[in-house]
Amino acid sequence: SLLPPLLALLCLGLAEPTPDPDEPWCPYKVGGDGAAAAAAGARLCFRPPARGFQCSARACRAHRSAGGALVANVLRNGSVLLQWGMRHWGPPARPATALRGFALNCSWDGTYTRFPCDSVELGAACRDYLLAEAHGSVRYRLCLQPRFAPPRPAPPAQCVEFRVEPAAMRDIVVAMTAVGGSICVMLVFICLLVAYITENLMSPALARGGHAAAA
């Protein structure tokens, strides 16, 4: 398909952003001083939605905002998939066409202060966003706020906080799991070997000793 390369060209500003409105692509614009903002250059980009994604306990940890609208799925590879739904903000006072989009603000805790990271403006059709590279051992705070057409004011933002497990710690956990599995297999093999020796070697020797004593 030629659609993904075309979308990449759109993000680089080599073509006008005119996607097919029937396609389920999420338009977004990244601002700020981070790497994502520098790569996008404040241009309009598009990404496919993560339809049907479910956070499995073995490869993902979900963090939900207090109101339940925003969920941060922290994956083991260091990326974070954000998902949200409109029903948690309450029933809309106006038709859904009044929804203009979403504003996503990001910050993380430093040693002595809180630093801002990339802010994102997302289209009204967006219901997820991928934070591709999150720093390990850093506590993030992400706040999402829907934007409506006047005169309806924007509802309060919902925020979620989480900490990404560092890559070194993930490697240690994987290595310990592998070593633990190997040790368990070795213990089972040793137990089977001891049972075999006891059953097949010790029992005949004891039987011969009993016959000699009887004679």
CSV table of C-alpha atoms in Angstrom, one decimal:
chain,number,residue,atom,x,y,z
A,1,SER,CA,0.0,0.0,0.0
A,2,LEU,CA,1.2,3.5,-0.8
A,3,LEU,CA,-0.7,5.2,2.0
A,4,PRO,CA,1.9,4.9,4.8
A,5,PRO,CA,4.7,6.4,2.6
A,6,LEU,CA,2.4,9.2,1.6
A,7,LEU,CA,1.6,9.9,5.2
A,8,ALA,CA,5.3,10.0,6.0
A,9,LEU,CA,5.8,12.6,3.3
A,10,LEU,CA,2.9,14.6,4.8
A,11,CYS,CA,4.7,14.7,8.1
A,12,LEU,CA,7.9,16.0,6.5
A,13,GLY,CA,5.9,18.8,4.8
A,14,LEU,CA,6.6,17.5,1.2
A,15,ALA,CA,2.9,17.4,0.4
A,16,GLU,CA,-0.3,19.1,1.5
A,17,PRO,CA,-2.1,17.2,4.4
A,18,THR,CA,-5.2,16.2,2.5
A,19,PRO,CA,-6.1,12.7,3.7
A,20,ASP,CA,-9.2,10.9,2.7
A,21,PRO,CA,-11.9,11.8,5.4
A,22,ASP,CA,-13.2,8.2,5.2
A,23,GLU,CA,-9.9,6.8,6.4
A,24,PRO,CA,-9.6,6.2,10.2
A,25,TRP,CA,-6.4,8.2,10.6
A,26,CYS,CA,-5.8,10.4,13.6
A,27,PRO,CA,-4.5,13.9,12.7
A,28,TYR,CA,-2.2,15.5,15.3
A,29,LYS,CA,0.4,18.2,15.7
A,30,VAL,CA,3.3,18.1,18.2
A,31,GLY,CA,4.6,21.2,19.9
A,32,GLY,CA,7.4,21.9,22.4
A,33,ASP,CA,11.1,21.4,22.6
A,34,GLY,CA,11.3,17.5,22.6
A,35,ALA,CA,12.6,15.2,20.0
A,36,ALA,CA,9.1,14.4,18.7
A,37,ALA,CA,8.4,18.1,18.2
A,38,ALA,CA,11.7,18.7,16.4
A,39,ALA,CA,11.0,15.7,14.1
A,40,ALA,CA,7.4,16.8,13.3
A,41,GLY,CA,8.3,20.5,13.0
A,42,ALA,CA,4.8,21.6,14.1
A,43,ARG,CA,3.4,20.1,10.9
A,44,LEU,CA,0.2,18.2,10.7
A,45,CYS,CA,0.8,14.5,10.8
A,46,PHE,CA,-1.4,11.4,10.8
A,47,ARG,CA,-1.3,8.0,12.6
A,48,PRO,CA,-3.5,4.9,12.4
A,49,PRO,CA,-5.6,4.1,15.5
A,50,ALA,CA,-4.7,1.2,17.7
A,51,ARG,CA,-8.0,-0.6,17.3
A,52,GLY,CA,-8.6,-3.6,19.5
A,53,PHE,CA,-5.5,-3.0,21.7
A,54,GLN,CA,-5.7,-4.6,25.2
A,55,CYS,CA,-3.1,-4.3,27.9
A,56,SER,CA,-1.9,-7.8,28.8
A,57,ALA,CA,-0.5,-8.2,32.3
A,58,ARG,CA,2.8,-9.8,31.1
A,59,ALA,CA,3.8,-7.1,28.6
A,60,CYS,CA,1.9,-4.0,29.8
A,61,ARG,CA,0.8,-2.1,32.9
A,62,ALA,CA,-2.3,0.2,32.7
A,63,HIS,CA,-2.6,3.4,34.7
A,64,ARG,CA,-6.0,5.1,34.7
A,65,SER,CA,-6.9,8.7,35.6
A,66,ALA,CA,-9.1,9.5,38.5
A,67,GLY,CA,-12.1,10.2,36.3
A,68,GLY,CA,-11.5,7.1,34.2
A,69,ALA,CA,-11.3,8.9,30.8
A,70,LEU,CA,-7.6,8.6,30.2
A,71,VAL,CA,-5.6,5.3,30.4
A,72,ALA,CA,-1.8,5.1,30.0
A,73,ASN,CA,-0.7,1.6,28.8
A,74,VAL,CA,3.0,1.4,29.8
A,75,LEU,CA,4.6,-1.3,27.6
A,76,ARG,CA,7.8,-3.2,28.4
A,77,ASN,CA,9.6,-1.7,25.4
A,78,GLY,CA,9.5,1.7,27.0
A,79,SER,CA,6.7,3.2,24.9
A,80,VAL,CA,3.3,4.4,26.3
A,81,LEU,CA,0.0,4.0,24.4
A,82,LEU,CA,-2.6,6.5,25.6
A,83,GLN,CA,-6.3,5.7,25.2
A,84,TRP,CA,-9.4,7.7,26.1
A,85,GLY,CA,-13.2,7.8,25.6
A,86,MET,CA,-15.7,10.7,25.7
A,87,ARG,CA,-18.3,9.0,27.9
A,88,HIS,CA,-16.2,9.6,31.0
A,89,TRP,CA,-16.5,13.3,30.6
A,90,GLY,CA,-20.2,13.1,30.9
A,91,PRO,CA,-23.0,13.5,28.2
A,92,PRO,CA,-22.3,16.3,25.7
A,93,ALA,CA,-24.5,19.3,25.9
A,94,ARG,CA,-24.2,19.8,22.2
A,95,PRO,CA,-23.9,17.4,19.2
A,96,ALA,CA,-20.7,15.5,18.7
A,97,THR,CA,-19.8,17.8,15.8
A,98,ALA,CA,-19.1,20.5,18.4
A,99,LEU,CA,-16.0,18.6,19.5
A,100,ARG,CA,-13.0,20.4,18.0
A,101,GLY,CA,-10.2,18.1,19.3
A,102,PHE,CA,-8.0,17.4,22.2
A,103,ALA,CA,-5.1,19.0,23.9
A,104,LEU,CA,-2.5,16.7,25.5
A,105,ASN,CA,0.1,18.2,27.9
A,106,CYS,CA,3.1,16.3,29.2
A,107,SER,CA,5.5,16.9,32.1
A,108,TRP,CA,8.0,14.8,34.1
A,109,ASP,CA,9.6,15.1,37.5
A,110,GLY,CA,13.3,16.1,37.7
A,111,THR,CA,15.5,16.1,40.8
A,112,TYR,CA,14.3,19.4,42.0
A,113,THR,CA,11.6,20.6,39.6
A,114,ARG,CA,9.1,19.5,37.0
A,115,PHE,CA,10.0,19.8,33.4
A,116,PRO,CA,7.6,20.2,30.4
A,117,CYS,CA,7.8,17.7,27.5
A,118,ASP,CA,6.0,17.6,24.1
A,119,SER,CA,2.5,18.9,24.0
A,120,VAL,CA,0.1,17.5,21.3
A,121,GLU,CA,-3.0,18.8,19.6
A,122,LEU,CA,-5.1,16.0,18.3
A,123,GLY,CA,-8.2,15.9,16.0
A,124,ALA,CA,-11.7,15.1,17.2
A,125,ALA,CA,-11.5,11.6,15.7
A,126,CYS,CA,-8.5,10.6,17.8
A,127,ARG,CA,-9.0,8.2,20.7
A,128,ASP,CA,-5.3,7.2,21.3
A,129,TYR,CA,-1.8,8.4,21.0
A,130,LEU,CA,1.6,6.7,21.2
A,131,LEU,CA,4.4,8.1,23.3
A,132,ALA,CA,7.2,6.3,21.5
A,133,GLU,CA,10.2,6.8,23.8
A,134,ALA,CA,9.7,7.5,27.5
A,135,HIS,CA,12.6,7.9,29.9
A,136,GLY,CA,13.1,5.2,32.4
A,137,SER,CA,12.8,5.9,36.2
A,138,VAL,CA,11.1,9.2,35.4
A,139,ARG,CA,7.6,10.0,36.8
A,140,TYR,CA,5.4,11.3,34.0
A,141,ARG,CA,2.2,13.3,34.3
A,142,LEU,CA,0.0,13.5,31.2
A,143,CYS,CA,-3.2,15.6,31.1
A,144,LEU,CA,-5.8,15.4,28.3
A,145,GLN,CA,-8.6,18.0,27.8
A,146,PRO,CA,-11.2,18.0,25.0
A,147,ARG,CA,-11.9,21.2,23.2
A,148,PHE,CA,-15.4,22.2,22.1
A,149,ALA,CA,-16.7,25.0,19.8
A,150,PRO,CA,-18.0,28.1,21.6
A,151,PRO,CA,-19.9,28.8,23.7
A,152,ARG,CA,-19.4,25.5,25.5
A,153,PRO,CA,-16.3,25.7,27.8
A,154,ALA,CA,-13.8,23.0,27.8
A,155,PRO,CA,-14.3,20.4,30.6
A,156,PRO,CA,-11.6,19.9,33.2
A,157,ALA,CA,-8.6,17.9,32.0
A,158,GLN,CA,-8.0,14.4,33.3
A,159,CYS,CA,-4.5,13.4,34.2
A,160,VAL,CA,-2.6,10.2,34.7
A,161,GLU,CA,0.7,9.7,36.4
A,162,PHE,CA,3.1,6.7,35.9
A,163,ARG,CA,6.7,5.7,36.0
A,164,VAL,CA,8.4,3.8,33.2
A,165,GLU,CA,10.5,0.9,34.2
A,166,PRO,CA,14.2,1.4,33.2
A,167,ALA,CA,15.5,-0.7,30.4
A,168,ALA,CA,18.3,-2.1,32.6
A,169,MET,CA,15.8,-3.3,35.2
A,170,ARG,CA,13.7,-4.9,32.4
A,171,ASP,CA,16.7,-6.8,31.2
A,172,ILE,CA,17.5,-7.9,34.8
A,173,VAL,CA,14.0,-9.2,35.3
A,174,VAL,CA,14.1,-11.1,32.1
A,175,ALA,CA,17.5,-12.6,32.9
A,176,MET,CA,16.3,-13.6,36.4
A,177,THR,CA,13.2,-15.2,35.0
A,178,ALA,CA,15.3,-17.2,32.5
A,179,VAL,CA,17.7,-18.3,35.2
A,180,GLY,CA,14.9,-19.2,37.6
A,181,GLY,CA,13.3,-21.3,34.9
A,182,SER,CA,16.5,-23.1,34.2
A,183,ILE,CA,17.1,-23.8,38.0
A,184,CYS,CA,13.6,-25.2,38.3
A,185,VAL,CA,14.2,-27.6,35.3
A,186,MET,CA,17.5,-28.7,36.9
A,187,LEU,CA,15.8,-29.4,40.2
A,188,VAL,CA,13.1,-31.5,38.6
A,189,PHE,CA,15.7,-33.4,36.7
A,190,ILE,CA,17.7,-34.1,39.9
A,191,CYS,CA,14.6,-35.2,41.8
A,192,LEU,CA,13.7,-37.6,39.0
A,193,LEU,CA,17.3,-38.9,38.9
A,194,VAL,CA,17.3,-39.5,42.7
A,195,ALA,CA,14.0,-41.3,42.5
A,196,TYR,CA,15.3,-43.5,39.7
A,197,ILE,CA,18.4,-44.4,41.6
A,198,THR,CA,16.4,-45.1,44.8
A,199,GLU,CA,13.9,-47.3,42.9
A,200,ASN,CA,16.2,-49.3,40.6
A,201,LEU,CA,19.6,-49.5,42.4
A,202,MET,CA,19.0,-49.3,46.1
A,203,SER,CA,16.0,-51.6,46.2
A,204,PRO,CA,17.8,-54.7,44.6
A,205,ALA,CA,20.7,-54.2,47.0
A,206,LEU,CA,18.4,-54.2,50.0
A,207,ALA,CA,16.6,-57.2,48.7
A,208,ARG,CA,19.9,-59.2,48.3
A,209,GLY,CA,20.9,-58.2,51.8
A,210,GLY,CA,17.6,-59.5,53.2
A,211,HIS,CA,18.0,-62.9,51.4
A,212,ALA,CA,21.6,-63.3,52.8
A,213,ALA,CA,20.5,-62.6,56.3
A,214,ALA,CA,17.7,-65.2,56.0
A,215,ALA,CA,20.2,-67.8,54.8
